[in-house]
């Protein structure tokens, strides 16, 4: 620019710069931006393969494409005009103005670049979180090992991780001291950990339950002293409905610290019952009758077949152990099968002459105690009649009234 010495040449160069700026800024630049937008859209559609449509649609509703394109074109035109102005000022020897304006332009350009990168990064993180959620849904649909609770929790963890990384990167772009923030977050984490130990314990136990999967929603379980159906599993608590219709909430840290019995996991459940027969009855005959009764009950599975075995000697009866399976295992099937078995076995045993004895107790006394008790009883009876009195040797003597 300094080689142009005459005023006429400077005017001609200035006019050329203005015409080139107008031609590029008003004609070529909008078309180039639209072409770049179409190419980028096609590439993103191939890359995402149909994922992330919800987040992209949400961003389009918040910031329409036409507005974003106009804004981008305007920013680029402003930058182009600023460069043209700097060239013209340099052409006319106004370096002082350029030097004075250059720091302001650099700051504006830096802030604009940081804002653009921040918005671009946050938008990409938002789309990426939606893409990860849909990816987890596809993975859950192709696998039977991932439950709905695990799918939801895993999606939320991945989304939070992506947003946290994006937030830290944005803070780094704006020059925020991350070391001080991390130290403060560390102290805050210690304080919260001391103040909410039980809550954090339930939170960690929720992750353990998510991966260990001792039960699922709808399972019939027994956790400690609570028994019922699992209705919901959250990151903090396990919700149950017991057989009385009561709503039970058990913190996850208590769930992981107690014995868990899942009666629905195997798809079937074995039931034990005991019945006693008299010592004079035939155990084999009674076992055959009981087995025949069990095979006739609809709620009892036939594979494996029910069986009855003599299991021991009771105080008043020979004990028979009845073992049978219900499939699928439900409390209603268990109660119905046991009640039906009791009614039918009692009837069949009565028809076959097999007794179900009552508990019996025999009380005996030593011989000396028996003789003394009889003597005392005889003396008291004679005293009550008023006919005689007991003698010293325990014999009664008649005396006149």
GROMACS .gro file of C-alpha atoms in nm:
model
  401
    1UNK     CA    1   0.000   0.000   0.000
    2UNK     CA    2   0.287   0.236   0.065
    3UNK     CA    3   0.403   0.219  -0.302
    4UNK     CA    4   0.085   0.399  -0.415
    5UNK     CA    5   0.194   0.763  -0.405
    6UNK     CA    6  -0.052   0.964  -0.608
    7UNK     CA    7  -0.395   1.063  -0.491
    8UNK     CA    8  -0.561   0.937  -0.808
    9UNK     CA    9  -0.405   0.593  -0.761
   10UNK     CA   10  -0.510   0.578  -0.398
   11UNK     CA   11  -0.865   0.670  -0.493
   12UNK     CA   12  -0.866   0.398  -0.759
   13UNK     CA   13  -0.728   0.138  -0.519
   14UNK     CA   14  -0.978   0.245  -0.254
   15UNK     CA   15  -1.262   0.207  -0.500
   16UNK     CA   16  -1.131  -0.135  -0.601
   17UNK     CA   17  -1.115  -0.247  -0.238
   18UNK     CA   18  -1.470  -0.129  -0.175
   19UNK     CA   19  -1.603  -0.296  -0.489
   20UNK     CA   20  -1.423  -0.623  -0.407
   21UNK     CA   21  -1.550  -0.610  -0.050
   22UNK     CA   22  -1.907  -0.550  -0.165
   23UNK     CA   23  -1.885  -0.823  -0.426
   24UNK     CA   24  -1.744  -1.078  -0.186
   25UNK     CA   25  -1.952  -0.968   0.114
   26UNK     CA   26  -2.289  -0.935  -0.054
   27UNK     CA   27  -2.269  -1.187  -0.338
   28UNK     CA   28  -2.019  -1.464  -0.277
   29UNK     CA   29  -2.018  -1.491   0.101
   30UNK     CA   30  -2.392  -1.578   0.153
   31UNK     CA   31  -2.376  -1.841  -0.121
   32UNK     CA   32  -2.060  -1.992   0.025
   33UNK     CA   33  -2.219  -2.008   0.372
   34UNK     CA   34  -2.532  -2.179   0.236
   35UNK     CA   35  -2.326  -2.429   0.040
   36UNK     CA   36  -2.115  -2.504   0.348
   37UNK     CA   37  -2.437  -2.548   0.552
   38UNK     CA   38  -2.574  -2.803   0.303
   39UNK     CA   39  -2.249  -2.997   0.294
   40UNK     CA   40  -2.224  -2.998   0.674
   41UNK     CA   41  -2.587  -3.110   0.709
   42UNK     CA   42  -2.540  -3.405   0.473
   43UNK     CA   43  -2.220  -3.508   0.652
   44UNK     CA   44  -2.389  -3.490   0.993
   45UNK     CA   45  -2.684  -3.694   0.871
   46UNK     CA   46  -2.452  -3.968   0.747
   47UNK     CA   47  -2.243  -3.954   1.063
   48UNK     CA   48  -2.533  -3.957   1.311
   49UNK     CA   49  -2.735  -4.215   1.112
   50UNK     CA   50  -3.070  -4.091   1.235
   51UNK     CA   51  -2.965  -4.035   1.597
   52UNK     CA   52  -2.992  -3.707   1.780
   53UNK     CA   53  -3.294  -3.587   1.583
   54UNK     CA   54  -3.475  -3.469   1.897
   55UNK     CA   55  -3.190  -3.250   2.015
   56UNK     CA   56  -3.124  -3.113   1.665
   57UNK     CA   57  -3.492  -3.030   1.626
   58UNK     CA   58  -3.492  -2.860   1.968
   59UNK     CA   59  -3.192  -2.648   1.870
   60UNK     CA   60  -3.356  -2.556   1.541
   61UNK     CA   61  -3.667  -2.442   1.728
   62UNK     CA   62  -3.458  -2.237   1.972
   63UNK     CA   63  -3.230  -2.090   1.703
   64UNK     CA   64  -3.381  -2.120   1.351
   65UNK     CA   65  -3.142  -2.211   1.072
   66UNK     CA   66  -3.225  -1.899   0.876
   67UNK     CA   67  -3.143  -1.677   1.173
   68UNK     CA   68  -2.818  -1.863   1.240
   69UNK     CA   69  -2.713  -1.830   0.876
   70UNK     CA   70  -2.794  -1.459   0.871
   71UNK     CA   71  -2.601  -1.410   1.192
   72UNK     CA   72  -2.299  -1.598   1.056
   73UNK     CA   73  -2.307  -1.407   0.728
   74UNK     CA   74  -2.334  -1.079   0.916
   75UNK     CA   75  -2.035  -1.160   1.137
   76UNK     CA   76  -1.825  -1.259   0.836
   77UNK     CA   77  -1.931  -0.946   0.646
   78UNK     CA   78  -1.839  -0.730   0.945
   79UNK     CA   79  -1.498  -0.895   0.963
   80UNK     CA   80  -1.449  -0.846   0.588
   81UNK     CA   81  -1.544  -0.479   0.607
   82UNK     CA   82  -1.310  -0.432   0.904
   83UNK     CA   83  -1.022  -0.575   0.700
   84UNK     CA   84  -1.115  -0.349   0.410
   85UNK     CA   85  -1.119  -0.047   0.642
   86UNK     CA   86  -0.775  -0.136   0.778
   87UNK     CA   87  -0.642  -0.170   0.423
   88UNK     CA   88  -0.787   0.166   0.322
   89UNK     CA   89  -0.647   0.339   0.631
   90UNK     CA   90  -0.308   0.187   0.562
   91UNK     CA   91  -0.336   0.303   0.201
   92UNK     CA   92  -0.397   0.661   0.307
   93UNK     CA   93  -0.124   0.654   0.571
   94UNK     CA   94  -0.346   0.662   0.878
   95UNK     CA   95  -0.137   0.415   1.080
   96UNK     CA   96  -0.211   0.591   1.406
   97UNK     CA   97  -0.579   0.511   1.372
   98UNK     CA   98  -0.500   0.152   1.286
   99UNK     CA   99  -0.269   0.118   1.587
  100UNK     CA  100  -0.531   0.271   1.814
  101UNK     CA  101  -0.813   0.053   1.687
  102UNK     CA  102  -0.612  -0.270   1.658
  103UNK     CA  103  -0.618  -0.368   2.034
  104UNK     CA  104  -0.995  -0.313   2.045
  105UNK     CA  105  -1.040  -0.524   1.733
  106UNK     CA  106  -0.818  -0.798   1.871
  107UNK     CA  107  -1.017  -0.808   2.196
  108UNK     CA  108  -1.347  -0.810   2.010
  109UNK     CA  109  -1.221  -1.084   1.780
  110UNK     CA  110  -1.095  -1.291   2.074
  111UNK     CA  111  -1.420  -1.255   2.267
  112UNK     CA  112  -1.622  -1.334   1.957
  113UNK     CA  113  -1.411  -1.641   1.888
  114UNK     CA  114  -1.446  -1.761   2.247
  115UNK     CA  115  -1.821  -1.708   2.241
  116UNK     CA  116  -1.851  -1.890   1.909
  117UNK     CA  117  -1.643  -2.185   2.027
  118UNK     CA  118  -1.836  -2.202   2.356
  119UNK     CA  119  -2.173  -2.207   2.181
  120UNK     CA  120  -2.048  -2.459   1.928
  121UNK     CA  121  -1.911  -2.684   2.202
  122UNK     CA  122  -2.226  -2.667   2.417
  123UNK     CA  123  -2.444  -2.738   2.115
  124UNK     CA  124  -2.228  -3.035   2.020
  125UNK     CA  125  -2.245  -3.165   2.380
  126UNK     CA  126  -2.624  -3.134   2.377
  127UNK     CA  127  -2.650  -3.328   2.052
  128UNK     CA  128  -2.396  -3.583   2.177
  129UNK     CA  129  -2.600  -3.646   2.494
  130UNK     CA  130  -2.908  -3.717   2.283
  131UNK     CA  131  -2.706  -3.945   2.054
  132UNK     CA  132  -2.570  -4.138   2.353
  133UNK     CA  133  -2.922  -4.185   2.494
  134UNK     CA  134  -3.047  -4.328   2.165
  135UNK     CA  135  -2.738  -4.547   2.139
  136UNK     CA  136  -2.805  -4.692   2.484
  137UNK     CA  137  -3.169  -4.753   2.386
  138UNK     CA  138  -3.058  -4.944   2.075
  139UNK     CA  139  -2.809  -5.142   2.281
  140UNK     CA  140  -3.078  -5.226   2.539
  141UNK     CA  141  -3.318  -5.336   2.266
  142UNK     CA  142  -3.059  -5.579   2.129
  143UNK     CA  143  -2.968  -5.723   2.471
  144UNK     CA  144  -3.181  -5.890   2.737
  145UNK     CA  145  -2.925  -5.821   3.012
  146UNK     CA  146  -2.995  -5.446   3.032
  147UNK     CA  147  -3.309  -5.354   3.222
  148UNK     CA  148  -3.510  -5.036   3.183
  149UNK     CA  149  -3.368  -4.904   3.511
  150UNK     CA  150  -3.011  -4.972   3.398
  151UNK     CA  151  -3.080  -4.815   3.061
  152UNK     CA  152  -3.213  -4.495   3.216
  153UNK     CA  153  -2.936  -4.470   3.474
  154UNK     CA  154  -2.659  -4.541   3.224
  155UNK     CA  155  -2.798  -4.279   2.986
  156UNK     CA  156  -2.810  -4.017   3.259
  157UNK     CA  157  -2.454  -4.092   3.372
  158UNK     CA  158  -2.317  -4.064   3.019
  159UNK     CA  159  -2.510  -3.743   2.952
  160UNK     CA  160  -2.390  -3.583   3.274
  161UNK     CA  161  -2.032  -3.688   3.191
  162UNK     CA  162  -2.049  -3.529   2.846
  163UNK     CA  163  -2.198  -3.205   2.981
  164UNK     CA  164  -1.940  -3.185   3.261
  165UNK     CA  165  -1.654  -3.229   3.014
  166UNK     CA  166  -1.806  -2.964   2.788
  167UNK     CA  167  -1.849  -2.725   3.080
  168UNK     CA  168  -1.489  -2.770   3.195
  169UNK     CA  169  -1.367  -2.711   2.839
  170UNK     CA  170  -1.575  -2.393   2.810
  171UNK     CA  171  -1.431  -2.265   3.137
  172UNK     CA  172  -1.085  -2.336   3.004
  173UNK     CA  173  -1.163  -2.142   2.685
  174UNK     CA  174  -1.259  -1.838   2.892
  175UNK     CA  175  -0.944  -1.866   3.102
  176UNK     CA  176  -1.105  -1.966   3.431
  177UNK     CA  177  -0.862  -2.109   3.686
  178UNK     CA  178  -0.970  -2.471   3.701
  179UNK     CA  179  -0.720  -2.557   3.974
  180UNK     CA  180  -0.894  -2.334   4.226
  181UNK     CA  181  -1.234  -2.471   4.126
  182UNK     CA  182  -1.114  -2.830   4.164
  183UNK     CA  183  -0.969  -2.758   4.509
  184UNK     CA  184  -1.293  -2.592   4.617
  185UNK     CA  185  -1.495  -2.879   4.474
  186UNK     CA  186  -1.274  -3.124   4.664
  187UNK     CA  187  -1.334  -2.950   4.998
  188UNK     CA  188  -1.705  -2.921   4.920
  189UNK     CA  189  -1.715  -3.293   4.841
  190UNK     CA  190  -1.552  -3.377   5.175
  191UNK     CA  191  -1.801  -3.162   5.365
  192UNK     CA  192  -2.098  -3.309   5.180
  193UNK     CA  193  -1.962  -3.659   5.228
  194UNK     CA  194  -1.939  -3.612   5.604
  195UNK     CA  195  -2.283  -3.452   5.625
  196UNK     CA  196  -2.465  -3.699   5.402
  197UNK     CA  197  -2.297  -4.033   5.459
  198UNK     CA  198  -2.620  -4.230   5.457
  199UNK     CA  199  -2.740  -4.058   5.140
  200UNK     CA  200  -2.411  -4.124   4.965
  201UNK     CA  201  -2.422  -4.483   5.090
  202UNK     CA  202  -2.765  -4.527   4.934
  203UNK     CA  203  -2.639  -4.366   4.614
  204UNK     CA  204  -2.343  -4.602   4.588
  205UNK     CA  205  -2.565  -4.897   4.679
  206UNK     CA  206  -2.799  -4.793   4.395
  207UNK     CA  207  -2.512  -4.831   4.148
  208UNK     CA  208  -2.424  -5.169   4.300
  209UNK     CA  209  -2.784  -5.288   4.260
  210UNK     CA  210  -2.788  -5.162   3.902
  211UNK     CA  211  -2.495  -5.379   3.802
  212UNK     CA  212  -2.549  -5.675   4.040
  213UNK     CA  213  -2.920  -5.706   3.949
  214UNK     CA  214  -3.036  -5.927   4.239
  215UNK     CA  215  -3.396  -5.847   4.146
  216UNK     CA  216  -3.600  -5.658   3.889
  217UNK     CA  217  -3.928  -5.472   3.885
  218UNK     CA  218  -4.218  -5.712   3.940
  219UNK     CA  219  -4.013  -5.977   4.123
  220UNK     CA  220  -4.142  -6.144   4.439
  221UNK     CA  221  -3.863  -6.084   4.690
  222UNK     CA  222  -3.792  -6.095   5.060
  223UNK     CA  223  -3.549  -5.830   5.189
  224UNK     CA  224  -3.476  -5.873   5.558
  225UNK     CA  225  -3.816  -5.872   5.728
  226UNK     CA  226  -3.999  -5.723   5.430
  227UNK     CA  227  -4.164  -5.941   5.164
  228UNK     CA  228  -4.357  -5.834   4.858
  229UNK     CA  229  -4.333  -5.726   4.495
  230UNK     CA  230  -4.075  -5.475   4.369
  231UNK     CA  231  -4.260  -5.183   4.210
  232UNK     CA  232  -3.975  -4.936   4.146
  233UNK     CA  233  -3.597  -4.916   4.177
  234UNK     CA  234  -3.447  -4.570   4.206
  235UNK     CA  235  -3.091  -4.458   4.261
  236UNK     CA  236  -3.168  -4.407   4.632
  237UNK     CA  237  -3.448  -4.647   4.734
  238UNK     CA  238  -3.623  -4.970   4.645
  239UNK     CA  239  -4.003  -4.953   4.647
  240UNK     CA  240  -4.213  -5.259   4.734
  241UNK     CA  241  -4.579  -5.352   4.779
  242UNK     CA  242  -4.636  -5.620   5.041
  243UNK     CA  243  -4.922  -5.871   5.058
  244UNK     CA  244  -5.129  -5.642   5.281
  245UNK     CA  245  -5.128  -5.372   5.014
  246UNK     CA  246  -4.885  -5.154   5.208
  247UNK     CA  247  -4.629  -4.937   5.028
  248UNK     CA  248  -4.279  -5.009   5.159
  249UNK     CA  249  -3.967  -4.800   5.080
  250UNK     CA  250  -3.631  -4.956   5.167
  251UNK     CA  251  -3.309  -4.749   5.134
  252UNK     CA  252  -3.064  -4.914   4.897
  253UNK     CA  253  -2.786  -4.925   5.157
  254UNK     CA  254  -3.011  -5.143   5.376
  255UNK     CA  255  -3.096  -5.360   5.076
  256UNK     CA  256  -2.732  -5.438   5.004
  257UNK     CA  257  -2.659  -5.513   5.371
  258UNK     CA  258  -2.937  -5.772   5.415
  259UNK     CA  259  -3.011  -6.115   5.277
  260UNK     CA  260  -3.219  -6.099   4.958
  261UNK     CA  261  -3.446  -6.389   4.862
  262UNK     CA  262  -3.578  -6.368   4.506
  263UNK     CA  263  -3.860  -6.618   4.458
  264UNK     CA  264  -3.928  -6.513   4.097
  265UNK     CA  265  -3.578  -6.540   3.949
  266UNK     CA  266  -3.584  -6.913   3.859
  267UNK     CA  267  -3.941  -6.912   3.731
  268UNK     CA  268  -4.057  -7.182   3.977
  269UNK     CA  269  -4.064  -7.242   4.351
  270UNK     CA  270  -4.060  -7.557   4.565
  271UNK     CA  271  -4.302  -7.581   4.858
  272UNK     CA  272  -4.255  -7.795   5.170
  273UNK     CA  273  -4.540  -7.923   5.386
  274UNK     CA  274  -4.551  -8.169   5.675
  275UNK     CA  275  -4.831  -8.403   5.778
  276UNK     CA  276  -4.831  -8.657   6.061
  277UNK     CA  277  -4.988  -9.005   6.064
  278UNK     CA  278  -5.040  -9.243   6.351
  279UNK     CA  279  -4.771  -9.492   6.451
  280UNK     CA  280  -5.012  -9.775   6.371
  281UNK     CA  281  -5.060  -9.658   6.008
  282UNK     CA  282  -4.857  -9.759   5.701
  283UNK     CA  283  -4.620  -9.476   5.591
  284UNK     CA  284  -4.586  -9.614   5.237
  285UNK     CA  285  -4.961  -9.619   5.183
  286UNK     CA  286  -4.997  -9.268   5.324
  287UNK     CA  287  -4.714  -9.142   5.100
  288UNK     CA  288  -4.878  -9.289   4.789
  289UNK     CA  289  -5.213  -9.130   4.874
  290UNK     CA  290  -5.051  -8.790   4.938
  291UNK     CA  291  -4.856  -8.806   4.611
  292UNK     CA  292  -5.171  -8.891   4.418
  293UNK     CA  293  -5.346  -8.593   4.573
  294UNK     CA  294  -5.062  -8.355   4.483
  295UNK     CA  295  -5.061  -8.463   4.119
  296UNK     CA  296  -5.433  -8.379   4.090
  297UNK     CA  297  -5.397  -8.014   4.199
  298UNK     CA  298  -5.388  -7.772   3.904
  299UNK     CA  299  -5.162  -7.514   4.066
  300UNK     CA  300  -4.887  -7.774   4.128
  301UNK     CA  301  -4.639  -7.842   3.847
  302UNK     CA  302  -4.597  -8.199   3.721
  303UNK     CA  303  -4.235  -8.154   3.610
  304UNK     CA  304  -4.060  -8.225   3.836
  305UNK     CA  305  -4.325  -8.446   3.991
  306UNK     CA  306  -4.427  -8.397   4.353
  307UNK     CA  307  -4.314  -8.660   4.600
  308UNK     CA  308  -4.368  -8.751   4.964
  309UNK     CA  309  -4.111  -8.912   5.195
  310UNK     CA  310  -4.120  -9.007   5.564
  311UNK     CA  311  -3.898  -8.749   5.731
  312UNK     CA  312  -3.891  -8.835   6.101
  313UNK     CA  313  -4.055  -8.946   6.422
  314UNK     CA  314  -4.266  -8.687   6.599
  315UNK     CA  315  -4.390  -8.689   6.956
  316UNK     CA  316  -4.726  -8.829   6.850
  317UNK     CA  317  -4.693  -8.915   6.481
  318UNK     CA  318  -4.471  -9.026   6.194
  319UNK     CA  319  -4.390  -8.714   5.990
  320UNK     CA  320  -4.431  -8.709   5.612
  321UNK     CA  321  -4.254  -8.437   5.409
  322UNK     CA  322  -4.455  -8.319   5.107
  323UNK     CA  323  -4.246  -8.150   4.837
  324UNK     CA  324  -4.388  -7.999   4.520
  325UNK     CA  325  -4.325  -7.712   4.274
  326UNK     CA  326  -4.540  -7.421   4.162
  327UNK     CA  327  -4.479  -7.253   3.826
  328UNK     CA  328  -4.480  -6.955   3.787
  329UNK     CA  329  -4.418  -6.869   4.153
  330UNK     CA  330  -4.681  -6.636   4.296
  331UNK     CA  331  -4.813  -6.593   4.649
  332UNK     CA  332  -5.162  -6.684   4.528
  333UNK     CA  333  -5.039  -7.012   4.378
  334UNK     CA  334  -4.850  -7.097   4.697
  335UNK     CA  335  -5.147  -7.033   4.926
  336UNK     CA  336  -5.398  -7.201   4.696
  337UNK     CA  337  -5.188  -7.513   4.646
  338UNK     CA  338  -5.121  -7.556   5.019
  339UNK     CA  339  -5.484  -7.500   5.115
  340UNK     CA  340  -5.609  -7.745   4.849
  341UNK     CA  341  -5.350  -8.005   4.954
  342UNK     CA  342  -5.456  -7.985   5.319
  343UNK     CA  343  -5.826  -8.029   5.237
  344UNK     CA  344  -5.784  -8.318   4.993
  345UNK     CA  345  -5.526  -8.508   5.198
  346UNK     CA  346  -5.743  -8.490   5.506
  347UNK     CA  347  -6.038  -8.633   5.311
  348UNK     CA  348  -5.834  -8.909   5.144
  349UNK     CA  349  -5.669  -9.013   5.471
  350UNK     CA  350  -6.010  -9.032   5.638
  351UNK     CA  351  -6.143  -9.253   5.357
  352UNK     CA  352  -5.839  -9.482   5.381
  353UNK     CA  353  -5.861  -9.507   5.760
  354UNK     CA  354  -5.531  -9.325   5.813
  355UNK     CA  355  -5.534  -9.111   6.124
  356UNK     CA  356  -5.382  -8.770   6.172
  357UNK     CA  357  -5.324  -8.789   6.548
  358UNK     CA  358  -5.355  -8.507   6.795
  359UNK     CA  359  -5.057  -8.426   7.015
  360UNK     CA  360  -5.068  -8.657   7.322
  361UNK     CA  361  -4.903  -8.625   7.661
  362UNK     CA  362  -4.875  -8.895   7.927
  363UNK     CA  363  -4.820  -8.792   8.290
  364UNK     CA  364  -4.685  -9.057   8.532
  365UNK     CA  365  -4.579  -9.051   8.898
  366UNK     CA  366  -4.325  -9.259   9.089
  367UNK     CA  367  -4.484  -9.546   9.295
  368UNK     CA  368  -4.416  -9.381   9.634
  369UNK     CA  369  -4.578  -9.058   9.524
  370UNK     CA  370  -4.885  -9.247   9.400
  371UNK     CA  371  -4.943  -9.434   9.733
  372UNK     CA  372  -4.901  -9.118   9.937
  373UNK     CA  373  -5.145  -8.929   9.718
  374UNK     CA  374  -5.406  -9.207   9.750
  375UNK     CA  375  -5.372  -9.209  10.132
  376UNK     CA  376  -5.412  -8.833  10.157
  377UNK     CA  377  -5.712  -8.840   9.925
  378UNK     CA  378  -5.880  -9.117  10.134
  379UNK     CA  379  -5.828  -8.930  10.462
  380UNK     CA  380  -5.965  -8.604  10.319
  381UNK     CA  381  -6.270  -8.783  10.185
  382UNK     CA  382  -6.344  -8.946  10.525
  383UNK     CA  383  -6.308  -8.608  10.698
  384UNK     CA  384  -6.555  -8.453  10.462
  385UNK     CA  385  -6.811  -8.729  10.532
  386UNK     CA  386  -6.775  -8.677  10.909
  387UNK     CA  387  -6.769  -9.048  10.976
  388UNK     CA  388  -6.409  -9.107  11.076
  389UNK     CA  389  -6.071  -8.941  11.118
  390UNK     CA  390  -5.740  -9.052  10.979
  391UNK     CA  391  -5.524  -9.244  11.219
  392UNK     CA  392  -5.156  -9.182  11.250
  393UNK     CA  393  -5.065  -9.487  11.041
  394UNK     CA  394  -5.291  -9.381  10.757
  395UNK     CA  395  -5.575  -9.638  10.836
  396UNK     CA  396  -5.929  -9.523  10.912
  397UNK     CA  397  -6.100  -9.635  11.244
  398UNK     CA  398  -6.467  -9.614  11.329
  399UNK     CA  399  -6.564  -9.419  11.641
  400UNK     CA  400  -6.910  -9.341  11.776
  401UNK     CA  401  -7.047  -8.999  11.701
   0.00000   0.00000   0.00000
